[in-house]
């Protein structure tokens, strides 16, 4: 029997519009690897904050990056891959609002992006991968077979992310979440290096009023068309 063709699927879009939920489901369904590229920028931010790295100084950033090793390790219990920074599982820590408040600034630094993109491209060498982020279809894998650009109504995005963060931190307010998303959207789409853009050959998925199942079915239909 002919070996099934493996493709690269990229999912880009605004913060908190459900990219990772869809990407994880799609990867499970297709038996592909799932990589959350945002987790890499979050892990780098965690390192910078912990080690008091002044990221406005290019030399400090360059030096710090040399000490950071990021890996994705599959957790058979949760059946998902988790991000490790220098052998420490930081999957939970990097979801904190303290990281979310700084990550867009860190992700706008050219040398940080070069560091992350190099590794992301390496991870896609064998194909059979779903990667989500902001520049995956435009910069990391410009030749990907399927590029999805996700979007959703702002109020829905705020509500979804608020629910997620509230579970961990009941002191969080809706306004804090709303301000953080607005700030990140602005920085992510206005930065000089690889700003968030829809690739010209990406398909748009607005999930404002779609169930998870509907989104998955739509994405699987697009995958089939490209096989
Ligand atoms: O997807 P996320 O919210 O975990 O991403 C965290 C931040 O990292 C986000 O504000 C923008 C940045 N990011 C990026 O610049 N490029 C990517 N490919 C992924 C994330």
Coordinates of N, CA and C and ligand atoms in Angstrom, one line a residue:
X1 N 0.8 -1.2 0.0 CA 0.0 0.0 0.0 C 0.9 1.3 0.0
X2 N 0.5 2.2 -0.8 CA 1.3 3.5 -0.8 C 1.2 4.2 0.5
X3 N 2.4 4.7 0.9 CA 2.5 5.4 2.2 C 1.6 6.7 2.1
X4 N 0.9 7.0 3.1 CA 0.0 8.2 3.1 C 0.9 9.4 3.1
X5 N 0.5 10.4 2.2 CA 1.3 11.6 2.2 C 1.1 12.5 3.5
X6 N 2.2 12.9 4.0 CA 2.1 13.8 5.2 C 2.3 15.2 4.8
X7 N 1.5 16.1 5.4 CA 1.6 17.5 5.0 C 1.9 18.4 6.3
X8 N 2.2 19.7 6.0 CA 2.4 20.6 7.1 C 1.1 21.5 7.1
X9 N 0.6 21.6 8.4 CA -0.6 22.5 8.6 C -0.2 23.6 9.5
X10 N -0.5 24.8 9.0 CA -0.2 26.0 9.9 C -1.5 26.6 10.3
X11 N -1.5 27.1 11.6 CA -2.7 27.8 12.1 C -2.2 29.1 12.7
X12 N -2.5 30.2 12.1 CA -2.1 31.5 12.6 C -3.4 32.3 13.0
X13 N -3.2 33.3 13.8 CA -4.4 34.1 14.1 C -4.2 34.9 15.4
X14 N -5.2 35.6 15.8 CA -5.2 36.5 17.0 C -5.0 35.6 18.3
X15 N -4.7 36.3 19.3 CA -4.6 35.6 20.6 C -5.9 35.1 21.0
X16 N -6.0 34.0 21.7 CA -7.2 33.4 22.3 C -8.3 33.2 21.3
X17 N -8.1 32.8 20.1 CA -9.2 32.6 19.2 C -9.4 31.1 19.0
X18 N -8.7 30.3 19.8 CA -9.0 28.8 19.7 C -8.0 28.1 18.8
X19 N -6.9 28.7 18.4 CA -5.9 28.0 17.5 C -5.4 26.7 18.1
X20 N -5.0 26.7 19.4 CA -4.4 25.5 20.0 C -5.4 24.4 20.2
X21 N -6.6 24.8 20.5 CA -7.6 23.7 20.7 C -7.8 23.0 19.4
X22 N -8.0 23.7 18.3 CA -8.2 23.1 17.0 C -6.9 22.3 16.6
X23 N -5.8 23.0 16.8 CA -4.5 22.3 16.3 C -4.3 21.0 17.0
X24 N -4.6 20.9 18.3 CA -4.4 19.7 19.1 C -5.4 18.6 18.6
X25 N -6.6 19.0 18.3 CA -7.6 18.0 17.8 C -7.2 17.5 16.5
X26 N -6.8 18.4 15.6 CA -6.4 18.0 14.3 C -5.2 17.1 14.3
X27 N -4.2 17.4 15.1 CA -3.0 16.5 15.2 C -3.4 15.1 15.7
X28 N -4.3 15.1 16.7 CA -4.7 13.8 17.2 C -5.4 13.0 16.1
X29 N -6.3 13.6 15.4 CA -7.1 13.0 14.4 C -6.2 12.4 13.3
X30 N -5.2 13.2 12.9 CA -4.3 12.8 11.8 C -3.1 12.0 12.3
X31 N -2.9 11.9 13.6 CA -1.7 11.3 14.1 C -0.5 12.1 13.8
X32 N -0.6 13.4 13.8 CA 0.5 14.3 13.5 C 1.1 14.8 14.8
X33 N 2.2 15.5 14.7 CA 2.9 16.1 15.9 C 2.2 17.5 16.0
X34 N 2.0 18.0 17.2 CA 1.4 19.3 17.4 C 2.5 20.2 18.1
X35 N 2.8 21.3 17.5 CA 3.7 22.2 18.2 C 3.1 23.6 18.4
X36 N 3.1 24.0 19.7 CA 2.6 25.3 20.1 C 3.7 26.3 20.0
X37 N 3.9 27.0 18.9 CA 5.1 27.9 18.8 C 5.0 29.0 19.9
X38 N 3.8 29.4 20.3 CA 3.7 30.5 21.3 C 4.4 30.1 22.6
X39 N 4.3 28.8 22.9 CA 4.9 28.2 24.1 C 6.4 28.5 24.1
X40 N 7.0 28.5 23.0 CA 8.5 28.8 22.9 C 8.7 30.2 23.3
X41 N 7.9 31.2 22.8 CA 8.1 32.6 23.2 C 7.8 32.8 24.6
X42 N 6.8 32.1 25.1 CA 6.5 32.2 26.5 C 7.6 31.6 27.4
X43 N 8.2 30.5 27.0 CA 9.3 29.9 27.8 C 10.5 30.8 27.9
X44 N 10.8 31.5 26.7 CA 11.9 32.4 26.7 C 11.6 33.6 27.6
X45 N 10.4 34.1 27.6 CA 10.0 35.2 28.4 C 10.2 34.8 29.9
X46 N 9.8 33.6 30.2 CA 9.9 33.1 31.6 C 11.4 33.1 32.0
X47 N 12.2 32.7 31.1 CA 13.7 32.6 31.4 C 14.2 34.1 31.6
X48 N 13.8 35.0 30.7 CA 14.3 36.4 30.8 C 13.8 37.0 32.2
X49 N 12.6 36.7 32.6 CA 12.1 37.3 33.8 C 12.8 36.8 35.0
X50 N 12.9 35.4 35.0 CA 13.5 34.8 36.2 C 15.0 35.2 36.4
X51 N 15.7 35.4 35.2 CA 17.1 35.7 35.3 C 17.4 37.2 35.1
X52 N 16.3 38.0 35.2 CA 16.5 39.5 35.2 C 17.3 39.9 33.9
X53 N 16.9 39.3 32.8 CA 17.6 39.7 31.6 C 17.0 41.0 31.0
X54 N 17.8 42.0 30.8 CA 17.3 43.3 30.2 C 17.2 43.1 28.7
X55 N 16.0 42.8 28.2 CA 15.8 42.5 26.8 C 15.9 43.7 25.9
X56 N 16.1 44.9 26.4 CA 16.3 46.0 25.5 C 17.8 46.0 25.1
X57 N 18.6 45.2 25.7 CA 20.0 45.2 25.3 C 20.3 43.9 24.5
X58 N 20.6 44.1 23.2 CA 20.8 43.0 22.3 C 21.9 42.0 22.8
X59 N 23.0 42.5 23.4 CA 24.0 41.6 23.8 C 23.5 40.7 24.9
X60 N 22.7 41.2 25.8 CA 22.2 40.4 26.9 C 21.2 39.3 26.4
X61 N 20.5 39.7 25.4 CA 19.5 38.7 24.8 C 20.3 37.6 24.1
X62 N 21.3 38.0 23.3 CA 22.1 37.0 22.6 C 22.7 36.0 23.6
X63 N 23.3 36.5 24.7 CA 23.9 35.7 25.7 C 22.9 34.8 26.3
X64 N 21.8 35.3 26.7 CA 20.8 34.5 27.4 C 20.3 33.4 26.5
X65 N 20.1 33.7 25.2 CA 19.5 32.7 24.3 C 20.4 31.4 24.2
X66 N 21.7 31.7 24.4 CA 22.7 30.6 24.4 C 22.5 29.6 25.5
X67 N 21.8 30.1 26.6 CA 21.6 29.2 27.8 C 20.2 28.6 27.8
X68 N 19.5 28.8 26.7 CA 18.1 28.2 26.8 C 17.9 27.1 25.8
X69 N 17.4 26.0 26.4 CA 17.1 24.8 25.5 C 15.6 24.5 25.7
X70 N 14.9 24.6 24.6 CA 13.5 24.3 24.6 C 13.1 23.0 23.9
X71 N 12.3 22.2 24.6 CA 11.9 20.9 24.0 C 10.5 20.7 24.2
X72 N 9.9 19.9 23.3 CA 8.5 19.5 23.5 C 8.5 18.0 23.8
X73 N 7.9 17.7 25.0 CA 8.0 16.2 25.4 C 6.5 15.7 25.5
X74 N 6.3 14.6 24.9 CA 5.0 14.0 24.9 C 4.6 13.5 26.2
X75 N 3.5 13.8 26.8 CA 3.0 13.3 28.0 C 2.0 12.2 27.8
X76 N 2.3 11.0 28.0 CA 1.3 9.9 27.6 C 0.0 10.0 28.5
X77 N 0.1 10.6 29.7 CA -1.1 10.7 30.5 C -2.1 11.7 29.9
X78 N -1.6 12.9 29.5 CA -2.5 13.9 29.0 C -2.7 13.7 27.4
X79 N -1.8 12.8 26.9 CA -1.7 12.6 25.5 C -1.4 13.9 24.7
X80 N -0.7 14.8 25.3 CA -0.3 16.0 24.6 C 1.2 16.3 24.9
X81 N 1.8 17.1 24.0 CA 3.2 17.4 24.3 C 3.2 18.7 25.1
X82 N 4.2 18.7 26.0 CA 4.4 19.8 27.0 C 5.7 20.4 26.8
X83 N 5.8 21.7 27.1 CA 7.0 22.4 26.8 C 8.0 22.4 28.0
X84 N 9.2 22.1 27.7 CA 10.3 22.1 28.7 C 11.3 23.1 28.4
X85 N 11.7 23.8 29.5 CA 12.8 24.8 29.3 C 14.0 24.3 30.2
X86 N 15.1 24.1 29.6 CA 16.3 23.6 30.3 C 15.9 22.4 31.2
X87 N 15.2 21.5 30.7 CA 14.7 20.2 31.3 C 13.7 20.4 32.4
X88 N 13.1 21.6 32.5 CA 12.0 21.8 33.5 C 10.7 21.9 32.8
X89 N 9.7 21.2 33.2 CA 8.4 21.3 32.6 C 7.8 22.6 33.0
X90 N 7.6 23.5 32.0 CA 7.1 24.9 32.3 C 5.7 25.1 31.7
X91 N 5.1 24.0 31.2 CA 3.8 24.1 30.5 C 2.8 24.9 31.3
X92 N 2.7 24.7 32.6 CA 1.7 25.4 33.4 C 2.1 26.8 33.7
X93 N 3.4 27.0 34.1 CA 3.9 28.3 34.5 C 3.8 29.3 33.4
X94 N 4.0 28.9 32.1 CA 4.0 29.9 31.0 C 2.6 30.4 30.7
X95 N 1.6 29.8 31.2 CA 0.2 30.3 30.9 C -0.2 31.5 31.8
X96 N 0.6 31.8 32.8 CA 0.3 32.9 33.7 C 0.2 34.2 33.0
X97 N -0.7 35.1 33.6 CA -0.8 36.5 33.0 C 0.5 37.3 33.1
X98 N 1.3 37.0 34.1 CA 2.6 37.7 34.2 C 3.4 37.5 33.0
X99 N 3.4 36.3 32.4 CA 4.1 36.0 31.2 C 3.4 36.6 30.0
X100 N 2.0 36.5 30.0 CA 1.2 37.1 28.9 C 1.5 38.6 28.7
X101 N 1.7 39.2 29.9 CA 1.9 40.7 29.8 C 3.2 41.1 29.2
X102 N 4.2 40.2 29.1 CA 5.5 40.6 28.6 C 5.9 39.8 27.3
X103 N 5.2 38.7 27.0 CA 5.6 37.9 25.9 C 5.6 38.6 24.5
X104 N 4.7 39.5 24.3 CA 4.6 40.1 23.0 C 5.9 41.0 22.8
X105 N 6.4 41.6 23.8 CA 7.6 42.4 23.7 C 8.8 41.5 23.4
X106 N 8.9 40.4 24.1 CA 10.0 39.5 23.9 C 9.9 38.9 22.5
X107 N 8.7 38.6 22.0 CA 8.5 37.9 20.7 C 8.8 38.9 19.6
X108 N 8.9 40.2 19.9 CA 9.1 41.2 18.8 C 10.6 41.3 18.5
X109 N 11.5 40.7 19.4 CA 12.9 40.8 19.2 C 13.4 39.9 18.1
X110 N 14.2 40.5 17.2 CA 14.6 39.8 16.0 C 15.4 38.5 16.4
X111 N 16.4 38.6 17.3 CA 17.2 37.5 17.6 C 16.4 36.4 18.3
X112 N 15.4 36.8 19.0 CA 14.5 35.8 19.7 C 13.8 35.0 18.6
X113 N 13.3 35.7 17.6 CA 12.5 35.1 16.6 C 13.4 34.2 15.8
X114 N 14.6 34.6 15.5 CA 15.5 33.8 14.7 C 15.8 32.4 15.4
X115 N 16.0 32.6 16.7 CA 16.2 31.4 17.6 C 15.1 30.4 17.6
X116 N 13.8 31.0 17.7 CA 12.7 30.1 17.7 C 12.3 29.5 16.3
X117 N 12.4 30.4 15.3 CA 12.0 29.9 14.0 C 12.9 28.8 13.4
X118 N 14.2 28.9 13.7 CA 15.2 27.9 13.3 C 14.7 26.5 13.9
X119 N 14.4 26.5 15.1 CA 14.0 25.2 15.8 C 12.6 24.8 15.2
X120 N 11.7 25.7 15.0 CA 10.4 25.3 14.4 C 10.5 24.7 13.1
X121 N 11.4 25.3 12.2 CA 11.6 24.7 10.9 C 12.2 23.3 11.0
X122 N 13.1 23.1 11.9 CA 13.7 21.8 12.1 C 12.6 20.8 12.5
X123 N 11.7 21.2 13.3 CA 10.6 20.3 13.8 C 9.7 19.9 12.6
X124 N 9.7 20.7 11.6 CA 8.7 20.4 10.5 C 9.4 19.6 9.3
X125 N 10.7 19.3 9.5 CA 11.4 18.6 8.4 C 10.8 17.4 7.9
X126 N 10.2 16.6 8.8 CA 9.6 15.3 8.4 C 8.1 15.4 8.0
X127 N 7.6 16.7 8.0 CA 6.2 17.0 7.8 C 5.3 16.2 8.8
X128 N 4.0 16.1 8.5 CA 3.2 15.4 9.6 C 3.1 16.2 10.8
X129 N 2.9 17.6 10.6 CA 3.0 18.5 11.8 C 1.8 19.5 11.7
X130 N 1.3 19.9 12.9 CA 0.4 21.0 12.9 C 1.1 22.0 13.9
X131 N 1.3 23.2 13.4 CA 1.9 24.2 14.3 C 1.1 25.5 14.3
X132 N 0.9 26.0 15.5 CA 0.1 27.2 15.5 C 0.9 28.4 16.1
X133 N 0.5 29.6 15.7 CA 1.3 30.8 16.1 C 0.8 32.0 15.4
X134 N 1.8 32.9 15.0 CA 1.4 34.1 14.3 C 2.0 34.3 13.0
X135 N 3.2 33.6 12.8 CA 3.9 33.8 11.5 C 4.2 32.4 10.9
X136 N 3.5 31.4 11.3 CA 3.8 30.0 10.8 C 3.6 29.9 9.3
X137 N 2.5 30.4 8.8 CA 2.2 30.2 7.4 C 3.0 31.3 6.6
X138 N 3.4 32.4 7.2 CA 4.0 33.4 6.4 C 5.5 33.3 6.4
X139 N 6.1 32.9 7.6 CA 7.6 32.9 7.7 C 8.2 31.5 7.9
X140 N 7.6 30.8 8.9 CA 8.2 29.5 9.3 C 8.0 28.4 8.2
X141 N 6.8 28.3 7.7 CA 6.6 27.3 6.6 C 5.8 28.0 5.5
X142 N 6.4 28.8 4.7 CA 5.7 29.5 3.6 C 5.2 28.6 2.6
X143 N 5.7 27.3 2.5 CA 5.3 26.4 1.5 C 4.3 25.3 2.1
X144 N 3.8 25.6 3.3 CA 2.9 24.6 3.9 C 1.7 24.3 3.0
X145 N 1.3 23.0 3.0 CA 0.2 22.6 2.1 C -1.1 23.2 2.6
X146 N -1.3 23.3 3.9 CA -2.6 23.9 4.4 C -2.3 25.0 5.4
X147 N -2.8 26.2 5.1 CA -2.6 27.3 6.0 C -4.0 27.8 6.5
X148 N -4.2 27.8 7.7 CA -5.5 28.3 8.3 C -5.2 29.6 9.0
X149 N -6.1 30.6 8.8 CA -6.0 31.8 9.6 C -7.2 31.9 10.4
X150 N -7.1 31.9 11.7 CA -8.2 31.8 12.6 C -8.6 33.2 13.2
X151 N -9.9 33.4 13.3 CA -10.3 34.6 13.9 C -11.7 34.4 14.6
X152 N -12.0 35.3 15.5 CA -13.3 35.1 16.2 C -13.6 36.5 16.8
X153 N -14.9 36.7 17.1 CA -15.4 37.9 17.7 C -14.6 38.2 19.0
X154 N -14.2 39.5 19.1 CA -13.4 39.9 20.3 C -14.0 39.6 21.6
X155 N -15.3 39.8 21.8 CA -15.9 39.6 23.1 C -15.9 38.1 23.4
X156 N -16.0 37.2 22.4 CA -16.0 35.8 22.6 C -14.6 35.4 23.0
X157 N -13.6 36.0 22.4 CA -12.2 35.6 22.7 C -11.9 36.0 24.2
X158 N -12.3 37.2 24.6 CA -12.1 37.7 26.0 C -12.7 36.7 26.9
X159 N -14.0 36.3 26.6 CA -14.7 35.4 27.5 C -14.0 34.1 27.7
X160 N -13.6 33.5 26.5 CA -12.9 32.2 26.5 C -11.6 32.2 27.4
X161 N -10.8 33.3 27.1 CA -9.5 33.3 27.8 C -9.8 33.6 29.3
X162 N -10.8 34.4 29.6 CA -11.1 34.7 31.0 C -11.4 33.4 31.8
X163 N -12.3 32.6 31.2 CA -12.7 31.4 31.8 C -11.5 30.5 32.1
X164 N -10.6 30.4 31.1 CA -9.3 29.6 31.2 C -8.5 30.1 32.4
X165 N -8.2 31.4 32.4 CA -7.3 32.0 33.5 C -8.0 32.0 34.8
X166 N -9.3 32.2 34.9 CA -10.0 32.3 36.1 C -9.9 31.0 36.9
X167 N -9.9 29.9 36.2 CA -9.7 28.5 36.9 C -8.4 28.5 37.7
X168 N -7.4 29.1 37.2 CA -6.1 29.1 37.9 C -6.0 30.3 38.9
X169 N -6.6 31.4 38.6 CA -6.5 32.6 39.4 C -7.8 33.3 39.5
X170 N -8.6 33.0 40.6 CA -9.9 33.6 40.7 C -9.9 35.1 41.0
X171 N -8.7 35.7 41.2 CA -8.7 37.1 41.4 C -8.6 37.9 40.1
X172 N -8.5 37.2 39.0 CA -8.3 37.9 37.7 C -9.7 38.6 37.3
X173 N -9.5 39.7 36.6 CA -10.8 40.4 36.2 C -10.9 40.4 34.7
X174 N -12.1 40.5 34.2 CA -12.4 40.5 32.8 C -11.6 41.6 32.1
X175 N -11.5 42.8 32.8 CA -10.8 43.9 32.2 C -9.3 43.7 32.0
X176 N -8.7 43.0 32.9 CA -7.3 42.6 32.8 C -7.1 41.8 31.6
X177 N -8.0 40.8 31.4 CA -7.9 39.9 30.3 C -8.1 40.6 28.9
X178 N -9.1 41.5 28.9 CA -9.4 42.2 27.7 C -8.2 43.2 27.3
X179 N -7.7 43.9 28.3 CA -6.6 44.8 28.0 C -5.4 44.0 27.5
X180 N -5.1 42.8 28.1 CA -4.0 42.1 27.7 C -4.1 41.6 26.3
X181 N -5.3 41.1 25.9 CA -5.5 40.6 24.6 C -5.4 41.8 23.6
X182 N -6.0 42.9 23.9 CA -5.9 44.1 23.0 C -4.4 44.5 22.8
X183 N -3.7 44.5 23.9 CA -2.3 44.9 23.8 C -1.5 43.9 23.0
X184 N -1.7 42.6 23.2 CA -0.9 41.6 22.4 C -1.3 41.7 21.0
X185 N -2.6 41.8 20.7 CA -3.0 41.9 19.2 C -2.3 43.0 18.6
X186 N -2.2 44.2 19.3 CA -1.6 45.4 18.7 C -0.1 45.1 18.4
X187 N 0.6 44.7 19.5 CA 2.0 44.5 19.3 C 2.3 43.4 18.3
X188 N 1.6 42.3 18.4 CA 1.8 41.2 17.4 C 1.6 41.6 16.0
X189 N 0.7 42.5 15.7 CA 0.4 42.8 14.3 C 1.1 44.1 13.9
X190 N 1.7 44.8 14.8 CA 2.4 46.0 14.4 C 3.9 45.9 14.5
X191 N 4.5 44.8 15.0 CA 5.9 44.7 15.1 C 6.6 44.7 13.8
X192 N 7.9 45.1 13.8 CA 8.7 45.2 12.6 C 9.0 43.8 12.0
X193 N 9.4 42.9 12.9 CA 9.8 41.5 12.4 C 8.6 40.6 12.4
X194 N 8.3 40.0 11.3 CA 7.2 39.0 11.1 C 5.9 39.3 11.8
X195 N 5.3 40.4 11.5 CA 4.0 40.7 12.2 C 3.0 39.7 11.8
X196 N 2.0 39.6 12.7 CA 0.8 38.7 12.4 C 0.1 39.2 11.1
X197 N 0.1 38.3 10.1 CA -0.6 38.6 8.8 C -1.2 37.4 8.4
X198 N -2.3 37.5 7.6 CA -2.8 36.3 7.0 C -2.0 36.0 5.7
X199 N -1.5 34.8 5.5 CA -0.8 34.5 4.3 C -1.8 34.6 3.2
X200 N -1.3 35.0 2.0 CA -2.2 35.2 0.9 C -3.0 33.9 0.5
X201 N -2.3 32.8 0.7 CA -2.9 31.5 0.4 C -3.6 30.8 1.6
X202 N -3.8 31.5 2.6 CA -4.5 30.9 3.8 C -6.0 30.9 3.7
X203 N -6.6 29.9 4.3 CA -8.1 29.9 4.3 C -8.5 30.5 5.7
X204 N -9.5 31.3 5.7 CA -10.0 31.9 7.0 C -11.0 31.0 7.7
X205 N -10.8 30.9 9.0 CA -11.7 30.1 9.8 C -12.2 31.1 10.9
X206 N -13.4 31.6 10.8 CA -14.0 32.4 11.8 C -14.8 31.5 12.7
X207 N -14.4 31.3 13.9 CA -15.1 30.3 14.7 C -16.1 30.9 15.8
X208 N -16.4 32.2 15.5 CA -17.3 32.9 16.5 C -18.5 32.0 16.8
X209 N -19.2 31.4 15.8 CA -20.4 30.7 16.1 C -20.2 29.2 15.6
X210 N -19.0 28.7 15.7 CA -18.8 27.3 15.3 C -18.5 26.4 16.5
X211 N -19.1 25.2 16.6 CA -18.7 24.3 17.6 C -17.3 23.8 17.3
X212 N -16.7 23.1 18.3 CA -15.4 22.5 18.1 C -15.5 21.5 17.0
X213 N -16.6 20.7 17.1 CA -16.7 19.6 16.1 C -16.8 20.2 14.6
X214 N -17.6 21.3 14.5 CA -17.7 21.9 13.2 C -16.4 22.5 12.7
X215 N -15.6 23.0 13.6 CA -14.3 23.5 13.2 C -13.4 22.4 12.7
X216 N -13.4 21.3 13.5 CA -12.6 20.2 13.2 C -13.0 19.6 11.8
X217 N -14.3 19.4 11.6 CA -14.8 18.9 10.3 C -14.3 19.7 9.1
X218 N -14.4 21.0 9.3 CA -14.0 22.0 8.3 C -12.6 21.8 8.0
X219 N -11.8 21.8 9.0 CA -10.3 21.6 8.8 C -10.0 20.3 8.2
X220 N -10.7 19.2 8.6 CA -10.4 17.9 8.0 C -10.8 17.9 6.5
X221 N -11.8 18.6 6.2 CA -12.2 18.7 4.8 C -11.1 19.4 4.0
X222 N -10.5 20.5 4.5 CA -9.4 21.2 3.8 C -8.2 20.2 3.7
X223 N -8.0 19.5 4.8 CA -6.8 18.5 4.7 C -7.0 17.6 3.6
X224 N -8.2 17.0 3.5 CA -8.5 16.0 2.5 C -8.3 16.5 1.1
X225 N -8.7 17.8 0.9 CA -8.6 18.4 -0.4 C -7.2 18.6 -0.8
X226 N -6.3 18.6 0.2 CA -4.8 18.8 -0.2 C -4.0 17.5 -0.2
X227 N -4.7 16.4 0.0 CA -3.9 15.1 0.0 C -3.8 14.6 -1.4
Ligands
LIG1 O1 -0.2 31.8 21.1 P1 0.2 32.5 22.4 O2 -0.8 33.4 23.0 O3 0.6 31.4 23.4 O4 1.5 33.3 22.0 C1 2.2 34.0 23.0 C2 2.8 35.3 22.3 O5 3.9 34.8 21.5 C3 1.9 36.1 21.5 O6 1.5 37.3 22.1 C4 2.7 36.4 20.2 C5 3.9 35.6 20.3 N1 4.0 34.6 19.2 C6 4.6 35.0 18.0 O7 5.0 36.2 18.0 N2 4.8 34.2 17.0 C7 4.4 32.9 17.1 N3 4.6 32.1 16.0 C8 3.7 32.5 18.2 C9 3.5 33.4 19.2

